[in-house]
Coordinates of C-alpha atoms and ligand atoms in Angstrom, one line a residue:
M1 CA -4.9 -19.7 11.8
T2 CA -2.3 -18.1 14.1
T3 CA -0.6 -15.1 12.5
V4 CA 3.0 -15.6 11.7
L5 CA 3.9 -12.0 10.6
G6 CA 2.1 -8.9 11.8
C7 CA 2.5 -5.8 9.6
I8 CA 1.7 -2.2 10.2
A9 CA 1.6 0.1 7.2
D10 CA 1.6 3.9 7.4
D11 CA -0.8 4.5 4.5
F12 CA -3.6 2.7 2.7
T13 CA -2.2 2.0 -0.8
G14 CA 1.2 1.2 0.8
A15 CA -0.7 -1.5 2.8
T16 CA -2.3 -2.9 -0.4
D17 CA 1.1 -3.0 -2.1
L18 CA 2.7 -4.9 0.8
A19 CA -0.3 -7.3 1.1
G20 CA -0.1 -7.9 -2.7
L21 CA 3.6 -8.7 -2.6
L22 CA 3.2 -11.1 0.4
A23 CA 0.3 -12.8 -1.5
R24 CA 2.6 -13.5 -4.4
S25 CA 3.7 -16.4 -2.3
G26 CA 0.3 -18.0 -2.6
M27 CA -0.3 -17.8 1.1
K28 CA -3.3 -16.1 2.7
V29 CA -2.9 -12.4 3.5
S30 CA -5.5 -10.3 5.2
L31 CA -5.7 -6.5 5.2
R32 CA -7.6 -4.6 7.9
M33 CA -8.5 -0.9 7.5
G34 CA -7.3 0.6 10.8
V35 CA -7.0 -1.3 14.1
P36 CA -10.0 -3.5 14.4
E37 CA -12.2 -2.8 17.4
E38 CA -13.1 -6.4 17.9
A39 CA -10.6 -9.1 19.2
P40 CA -8.7 -11.0 16.5
S41 CA -10.7 -13.9 14.9
D42 CA -10.5 -15.7 11.6
T43 CA -6.9 -14.5 11.3
A44 CA -4.6 -15.2 8.4
A45 CA -0.9 -16.2 8.5
F46 CA -0.1 -12.7 7.3
E47 CA -2.1 -9.8 8.7
V48 CA -1.6 -6.3 7.5
I49 CA -3.1 -3.3 9.3
A50 CA -3.4 -0.2 7.2
L51 CA -3.1 3.1 9.1
K52 CA -3.1 6.7 7.8
C53 CA -0.3 8.0 9.9
R54 CA 2.5 9.0 7.6
T55 CA 2.2 12.7 8.4
S56 CA 0.2 12.7 11.6
P57 CA 1.6 14.3 14.7
V58 CA 4.3 11.9 16.2
A59 CA 2.4 11.1 19.4
E60 CA -0.7 10.2 17.4
A61 CA 1.2 8.0 15.0
V62 CA 3.0 6.2 17.8
A63 CA -0.2 5.6 19.7
E64 CA -1.9 4.2 16.7
C65 CA 1.0 1.9 15.8
R66 CA 1.3 0.6 19.3
A67 CA -2.5 -0.2 19.3
A68 CA -1.9 -2.1 16.0
L69 CA 1.0 -4.0 17.5
D70 CA -1.1 -5.0 20.5
W71 CA -3.8 -6.3 18.2
L72 CA -1.3 -8.3 16.1
Q73 CA 0.2 -9.7 19.2
R74 CA -3.2 -10.9 20.3
A75 CA -3.6 -12.5 16.9
G76 CA -0.5 -14.6 17.8
A77 CA 2.2 -12.8 15.7
Q78 CA 5.7 -13.0 17.1
R79 CA 7.4 -11.2 14.3
F80 CA 6.5 -7.7 13.0
F81 CA 7.1 -5.5 10.0
W82 CA 6.8 -1.7 10.0
K83 CA 6.1 -0.7 6.4
Y84 CA 6.7 2.8 5.1
C85 CA 7.3 4.3 1.7
S86 CA 10.1 3.2 -0.5
T87 CA 11.1 6.9 -0.7
F88 CA 11.3 7.1 3.1
D89 CA 8.6 9.8 3.2
S90 CA 8.9 11.5 6.6
T91 CA 9.8 14.8 8.2
A92 CA 12.7 15.5 10.6
E93 CA 10.3 14.8 13.5
G94 CA 9.2 11.4 12.1
N95 CA 7.2 9.3 12.0
I96 CA 9.4 6.4 10.8
G97 CA 12.0 6.5 13.6
P98 CA 9.7 7.3 16.6
V99 CA 7.3 4.5 15.6
A100 CA 10.1 2.0 15.2
E101 CA 11.6 3.0 18.6
A102 CA 8.2 2.7 20.3
L103 CA 7.5 -0.7 18.7
M104 CA 11.1 -1.9 19.7
A105 CA 10.4 -0.8 23.3
D106 CA 7.1 -2.7 23.4
L107 CA 8.7 -5.8 21.9
G108 CA 11.9 -5.6 23.9
A109 CA 14.0 -5.5 20.7
A110 CA 17.5 -4.0 21.0
Q111 CA 17.9 -3.4 17.2
T112 CA 16.0 -3.1 14.0
I113 CA 16.9 -2.6 10.3
Y114 CA 15.7 0.0 7.8
C115 CA 15.5 -1.1 4.2
P116 CA 13.1 0.8 2.0
A117 CA 14.7 -0.5 -1.2
F118 CA 12.3 -1.7 -4.0
P119 CA 14.5 -2.6 -6.9
E120 CA 11.6 -3.5 -9.2
N121 CA 10.3 0.1 -8.9
G122 CA 13.8 1.7 -9.1
R123 CA 14.4 2.3 -5.4
S124 CA 17.9 1.2 -4.3
I125 CA 20.2 1.9 -1.4
Y126 CA 24.0 2.1 -1.8
M127 CA 26.3 3.2 1.1
G128 CA 23.3 4.4 2.9
N129 CA 22.1 6.6 0.1
L130 CA 18.7 6.1 -1.4
F131 CA 18.3 6.3 -5.1
V132 CA 15.1 6.8 -7.2
G133 CA 16.0 5.3 -10.5
R134 CA 19.4 6.9 -11.3
Q135 CA 18.8 10.0 -9.2
L136 CA 19.6 10.5 -5.5
L137 CA 16.5 10.9 -3.5
A138 CA 17.2 14.5 -2.8
E139 CA 17.6 15.2 -6.5
S140 CA 14.4 13.3 -7.5
P141 CA 10.9 14.9 -7.6
M142 CA 10.6 13.8 -4.0
K143 CA 12.6 17.0 -3.1
D144 CA 9.4 19.0 -3.8
H145 CA 6.8 16.7 -2.2
P146 CA 4.2 19.0 -0.6
L147 CA 4.0 17.2 2.8
T148 CA 7.3 15.3 3.1
P149 CA 10.0 17.0 1.0
M150 CA 13.1 14.8 1.0
R151 CA 16.2 17.1 1.0
D152 CA 18.8 14.5 2.1
S153 CA 19.4 11.1 0.4
N154 CA 21.4 9.5 3.2
L155 CA 19.2 7.3 5.3
V156 CA 21.5 7.2 8.3
R157 CA 21.5 11.0 8.5
L158 CA 17.7 11.0 7.9
I159 CA 17.0 8.5 10.7
E160 CA 19.4 9.9 13.3
P161 CA 17.3 13.0 14.3
Q162 CA 14.2 10.9 14.5
V163 CA 15.5 8.4 17.2
T164 CA 17.2 8.5 20.6
R165 CA 19.7 5.7 20.1
P166 CA 22.7 5.4 17.7
A167 CA 22.2 4.6 14.0
G168 CA 24.6 2.7 11.7
L169 CA 25.0 1.0 8.3
V170 CA 25.5 -2.4 6.9
D171 CA 26.7 -1.7 3.4
R172 CA 26.4 -3.4 0.1
L173 CA 29.9 -5.0 0.4
T174 CA 28.7 -6.9 3.4
V175 CA 25.3 -7.8 1.8
A176 CA 27.3 -9.1 -1.2
R177 CA 29.0 -11.6 1.2
G178 CA 25.6 -13.2 2.1
S179 CA 23.2 -13.5 5.0
Q180 CA 25.7 -14.9 7.5
A181 CA 27.9 -11.9 7.0
V182 CA 24.9 -9.5 7.4
R183 CA 23.9 -11.3 10.6
E184 CA 27.4 -11.0 12.0
A185 CA 27.7 -7.3 11.0
L186 CA 24.3 -6.6 12.7
D187 CA 25.3 -8.5 15.9
A188 CA 28.6 -6.6 16.0
L189 CA 26.8 -3.3 15.7
R190 CA 24.3 -4.4 18.4
A191 CA 27.2 -5.2 20.7
D192 CA 28.3 -1.5 20.2
G193 CA 24.8 -0.3 21.1
V194 CA 23.7 0.6 17.6
A195 CA 20.0 0.2 17.6
H196 CA 19.0 1.5 14.1
V197 CA 20.7 0.0 11.2
V198 CA 20.2 1.0 7.5
V199 CA 21.0 -1.9 5.2
D200 CA 22.0 -1.4 1.6
A201 CA 20.2 -3.2 -1.2
I202 CA 20.3 -2.7 -4.9
A203 CA 18.6 -5.8 -6.3
D204 CA 16.0 -8.4 -5.2
E205 CA 18.8 -10.9 -4.4
D206 CA 20.1 -8.4 -1.8
L207 CA 16.6 -8.3 -0.2
G208 CA 16.6 -12.1 -0.1
V209 CA 19.9 -12.1 1.7
I210 CA 18.7 -9.4 4.2
A211 CA 15.4 -11.1 4.8
K212 CA 17.2 -14.4 5.5
A213 CA 19.6 -12.7 7.9
C214 CA 16.7 -10.9 9.8
R215 CA 13.9 -13.4 9.5
N216 CA 13.9 -14.1 13.2
D217 CA 14.2 -10.5 14.3
L218 CA 11.2 -9.3 16.4
L219 CA 10.9 -6.2 14.2
M220 CA 12.0 -5.4 10.6
T221 CA 11.2 -2.1 9.0
G222 CA 11.3 -1.1 5.3
G223 CA 9.4 -1.0 2.0
S224 CA 7.1 -3.7 0.8
A225 CA 9.8 -5.5 -1.3
L226 CA 11.8 -6.5 1.8
A227 CA 8.8 -8.5 3.1
M228 CA 8.4 -10.4 -0.2
P229 CA 10.9 -13.3 0.6
L230 CA 9.5 -13.8 4.2
P231 CA 6.6 -16.2 3.4
H232 CA 8.9 -18.8 1.8
L233 CA 11.6 -18.4 4.5
Y234 CA 9.0 -19.0 7.3
A235 CA 7.7 -22.1 5.4
E236 CA 11.3 -23.3 5.1
D237 CA 11.8 -22.8 8.8
G238 CA 8.7 -24.8 9.5
L239 CA 6.8 -21.9 11.1
M240 CA 3.9 -22.5 8.8
A241 CA 2.9 -24.9 6.0
A242 CA 4.1 -24.0 2.6
D243 CA 0.5 -24.2 1.5
T244 CA -1.7 -22.3 3.8
G245 CA -4.1 -21.9 1.0
G246 CA -4.4 -18.5 -0.6
A247 CA -7.5 -16.5 -1.0
T248 CA -10.5 -18.3 -2.6
K249 CA -12.5 -16.2 -4.9
P250 CA -16.1 -16.2 -3.8
D251 CA -18.8 -17.0 -6.3
L252 CA -19.6 -13.6 -7.7
A253 CA -22.2 -12.2 -10.1
R254 CA -20.5 -10.7 -13.3
D255 CA -22.0 -7.3 -12.7
A256 CA -19.2 -4.7 -12.4
I257 CA -18.5 -1.1 -12.2
V258 CA -15.3 0.9 -12.9
L259 CA -14.8 4.1 -10.9
S260 CA -12.0 6.6 -11.5
G261 CA -11.2 9.7 -9.4
S262 CA -7.5 9.7 -10.3
C263 CA -6.1 12.4 -12.6
S264 CA -2.6 10.9 -12.9
A265 CA -1.1 10.5 -16.4
M266 CA -1.5 6.7 -16.5
T267 CA -5.1 6.8 -15.3
R268 CA -5.9 9.3 -18.0
A269 CA -4.5 6.9 -20.6
Q270 CA -6.4 4.0 -18.9
V271 CA -9.7 5.9 -19.1
A272 CA -9.1 6.6 -22.8
A273 CA -8.2 3.0 -23.5
Y274 CA -11.2 1.6 -21.7
S275 CA -13.6 4.1 -23.4
A276 CA -12.1 3.0 -26.8
T277 CA -13.2 -0.6 -26.0
G278 CA -16.8 0.7 -26.4
A279 CA -17.7 0.3 -22.7
P280 CA -20.4 2.7 -21.5
T281 CA -18.9 5.7 -19.8
F282 CA -20.1 8.7 -17.8
R283 CA -17.9 11.7 -17.1
L284 CA -18.4 13.6 -13.8
D285 CA -17.9 17.3 -13.8
P286 CA -16.9 18.8 -10.4
L287 CA -18.8 22.0 -11.0
T288 CA -22.1 20.2 -11.8
L289 CA -21.6 18.0 -8.8
A290 CA -21.0 21.0 -6.6
S291 CA -24.3 22.7 -7.7
E292 CA -26.5 19.7 -8.4
G293 CA -25.0 16.7 -6.7
P294 CA -24.6 13.3 -8.4
A295 CA -28.3 12.9 -9.4
E296 CA -27.6 12.7 -13.2
A297 CA -24.9 10.1 -12.7
L298 CA -27.1 8.0 -10.4
D299 CA -29.9 8.2 -13.0
W300 CA -27.4 7.1 -15.7
I301 CA -26.2 4.2 -13.6
S302 CA -29.8 3.0 -13.0
R303 CA -30.3 2.7 -16.8
Q304 CA -27.1 0.8 -17.4
S305 CA -26.6 -3.0 -17.7
L306 CA -23.8 -3.6 -15.2
D307 CA -22.9 -6.7 -17.2
A308 CA -21.1 -4.3 -19.5
A309 CA -18.9 -2.9 -16.6
P310 CA -19.6 0.8 -17.1
L311 CA -17.1 3.4 -16.2
V312 CA -17.8 6.5 -14.2
Y313 CA -14.9 8.9 -14.1
A314 CA -13.9 12.4 -12.9
T315 CA -10.4 11.9 -14.5
A316 CA -9.5 15.0 -16.4
E317 CA -6.5 16.8 -17.9
P318 CA -4.4 19.1 -15.6
D319 CA -5.9 22.3 -17.1
Q320 CA -9.4 21.1 -16.4
V321 CA -8.5 20.1 -12.9
R322 CA -7.0 23.5 -12.3
A323 CA -10.1 25.2 -13.6
A324 CA -12.3 23.2 -11.3
Q325 CA -10.0 23.9 -8.4
A326 CA -9.9 27.6 -9.1
E327 CA -13.7 27.7 -9.0
L328 CA -14.3 25.4 -6.0
G329 CA -11.0 25.3 -4.1
V330 CA -8.7 22.3 -4.2
A331 CA -10.2 20.5 -1.2
R332 CA -13.9 21.1 -2.2
A333 CA -13.2 19.9 -5.8
G334 CA -11.7 16.7 -4.4
E335 CA -14.5 16.2 -1.9
V336 CA -17.4 16.6 -4.3
V337 CA -15.8 14.0 -6.7
E338 CA -15.0 11.6 -3.9
A339 CA -18.5 11.9 -2.4
A340 CA -20.1 11.3 -5.8
L341 CA -18.0 8.2 -6.6
A342 CA -18.8 6.9 -3.1
E343 CA -22.6 7.3 -3.7
I344 CA -22.3 5.8 -7.1
A345 CA -20.4 2.8 -5.7
I346 CA -23.3 2.2 -3.2
A347 CA -25.9 2.6 -5.9
A348 CA -24.0 0.1 -8.2
R349 CA -23.8 -2.4 -5.4
E350 CA -27.5 -2.0 -4.7
K351 CA -28.2 -2.7 -8.4
G352 CA -26.1 -5.9 -8.2
A353 CA -22.5 -4.9 -8.9
R354 CA -20.1 -7.4 -7.2
R355 CA -16.9 -6.4 -8.9
F356 CA -15.4 -3.0 -8.4
V357 CA -12.4 -1.5 -10.2
V358 CA -11.3 1.7 -8.5
A359 CA -8.6 4.2 -9.6
G360 CA -7.0 6.7 -7.3
G361 CA -5.5 6.4 -3.8
E362 CA -7.8 8.9 -2.1
T363 CA -10.6 7.7 -4.2
S364 CA -10.0 4.1 -3.1
G365 CA -10.2 5.2 0.6
A366 CA -13.5 7.0 0.0
V367 CA -15.1 4.1 -2.0
T368 CA -14.0 1.4 0.4
K369 CA -15.3 3.4 3.3
A370 CA -18.6 4.0 1.6
L371 CA -19.0 0.3 0.9
G372 CA -18.4 -0.4 4.6
I373 CA -15.4 -2.6 3.9
D374 CA -13.1 -3.0 6.9
R375 CA -11.2 -6.1 5.8
L376 CA -9.8 -7.4 2.5
V377 CA -8.4 -10.8 1.7
I378 CA -5.8 -10.5 -1.0
G379 CA -6.2 -12.4 -4.3
A380 CA -4.4 -12.4 -7.6
E381 CA -2.3 -9.5 -8.8
V382 CA -3.5 -7.5 -11.8
A383 CA -0.4 -5.4 -12.0
P384 CA 2.7 -5.2 -9.7
G385 CA 1.4 -3.9 -6.4
V386 CA -2.3 -4.0 -7.4
P387 CA -4.1 -7.2 -6.4
W388 CA -7.8 -8.1 -6.5
C389 CA -9.2 -8.2 -3.0
F390 CA -12.2 -10.0 -1.6
A391 CA -14.4 -8.5 1.0
R392 CA -18.0 -8.3 2.4
S393 CA -20.0 -5.3 1.6
G394 CA -23.7 -4.7 2.4
G395 CA -24.1 -8.4 3.3
A396 CA -22.7 -9.6 0.0
D397 CA -19.4 -11.0 -1.2
V398 CA -17.6 -8.5 -3.5
A399 CA -14.3 -8.3 -5.3
I400 CA -12.5 -4.9 -5.4
T401 CA -9.2 -3.7 -6.9
L402 CA -7.7 -0.4 -5.8
K403 CA -5.2 1.2 -8.0
S404 CA -3.3 4.3 -7.1
G405 CA -2.0 7.0 -9.4
N406 CA 0.4 5.7 -12.0
F407 CA 0.1 2.0 -11.4
G408 CA -0.9 -0.4 -14.1
K409 CA -0.7 -0.5 -17.9
E410 CA -3.0 1.4 -20.3
S411 CA -5.3 -1.6 -20.6
F412 CA -5.6 -1.9 -16.7
F413 CA -9.4 -1.7 -16.4
A414 CA -10.2 -4.4 -19.0
D415 CA -7.2 -6.5 -17.8
A416 CA -8.4 -6.3 -14.2
L417 CA -11.9 -7.6 -15.1
S418 CA -10.5 -10.5 -17.3
R419 CA -7.9 -11.4 -14.6
L420 CA -10.6 -11.8 -12.1
E421 CA -12.5 -14.0 -14.5
E422 CA -9.4 -16.3 -14.9
T423 CA -8.9 -16.6 -11.1
S424 CA -10.5 -19.6 -9.5
Ligands
ADP501 P1 -4.1 9.5 -7.4 O1 -3.9 8.1 -6.8 O2 -3.9 9.5 -8.9 O3 -3.3 10.5 -6.7 P2 -6.4 10.2 -5.8 O4 -7.7 9.6 -5.9 O5 -5.5 9.9 -4.7 O6 -5.6 9.8 -7.2 O7 -6.4 11.8 -5.9 C1 -7.1 12.5 -6.9 C2 -7.9 13.6 -6.2 O8 -8.4 14.5 -7.3 C3 -9.2 13.1 -5.5 O9 -9.4 13.8 -4.3 C4 -10.3 13.4 -6.5 O10 -11.5 13.6 -5.9 C5 -9.8 14.7 -7.2 N1 -10.3 14.9 -8.5 C6 -10.7 13.9 -9.4 N2 -11.1 14.5 -10.5 C7 -11.0 15.8 -10.4 C8 -11.3 16.9 -11.3 N3 -11.8 16.7 -12.5 N4 -11.1 18.1 -10.8 C9 -10.6 18.3 -9.6 N5 -10.3 17.3 -8.7 C10 -10.5 16.1 -9.1

């Protein structure tokens, strides 16, 4: 069907998060890895293109996003969403502002809004200041981020150096008066030439008000939560049927594999909890992988019944990770683990696995790439921001769920498998 909303996300797990929230509406959402080379076909009402451009050089990010916009326009979309992180991760050079400005120029849009709030995850904006839980952004752990340290909390001040046209604010007092008031405030700012408008939001209701006010804008920008109300608003407006039919789960063999390359605290607890269920497990050691490759793990997999959904993990405690990194270097330690999990994913698929549970943002990228997956249709959520996805891999239908870092509860791996079983 014709695409109603075209979305561009600046990283992979952010794209899955956005796609999952849109799919909560029950409408069909499709996620593409990168700008597809082929012309749009078999498009969904909601199309999300996942890029990896958060910290690329500005010109590269702009070019990629413009190519994504062009593809989405060819898919029929007339409204667009530029999705970035709810902590506004960017440097003084960009890329949030320059991309927004380039997309506005291509679309002929005089104004856009910036609203990274995600109240469910503790991200709120008040008087233009972004909070992470109870802390200001610049006082939160984001101040020490290795690539995008956030040293100011004020979104108007953060966006100003990234764009060429004036920036402004619609504050919470206006948002509290409803969508008509927000629309009027935006129009008044536009008449004054204000092109980039930060909008306050501290609760989901605020996002509903803002989405309603801006639902016909050519371009909205923000975190994933701002997009959540859009499917129902579009259905109300008659732009699409309320029931476009969500994803249908293909008929899948039960055989499954769980792969974990994340060392985040929650993933460590999830690996322990899954091991305690008695599921077969195999631990990857980066040093062994560096010297001998994944042969032992592949041999182990070949002897497993995939009906028992075995777990292969490199997940380790921080001191073990540091030891491996000291021996191999940070990059090489990551690479050997990612390469091994990628090979194991392929071996499992060849052996009949059709259900893949993957933990780790980078790990998800490596596994998806190895499985040759370039498109995902979004299914039921396992945890907030973590949906099951359906795809084709090696000529077969597969289901895959991709969980980054600290997402999900301790029982995530087992929950994911039973959630898929319940889904029709
Ligand atoms: P998260 O989403 O938790 O950040 P990622 O998959 O994005 O997880 O990142 C984890 C990184 O750590 C990956 O590059 C992975 O290959 C690497 N890694 C996993 N296990 C180990 C280990 N035992 N020692 C060193 N590096 C590891």
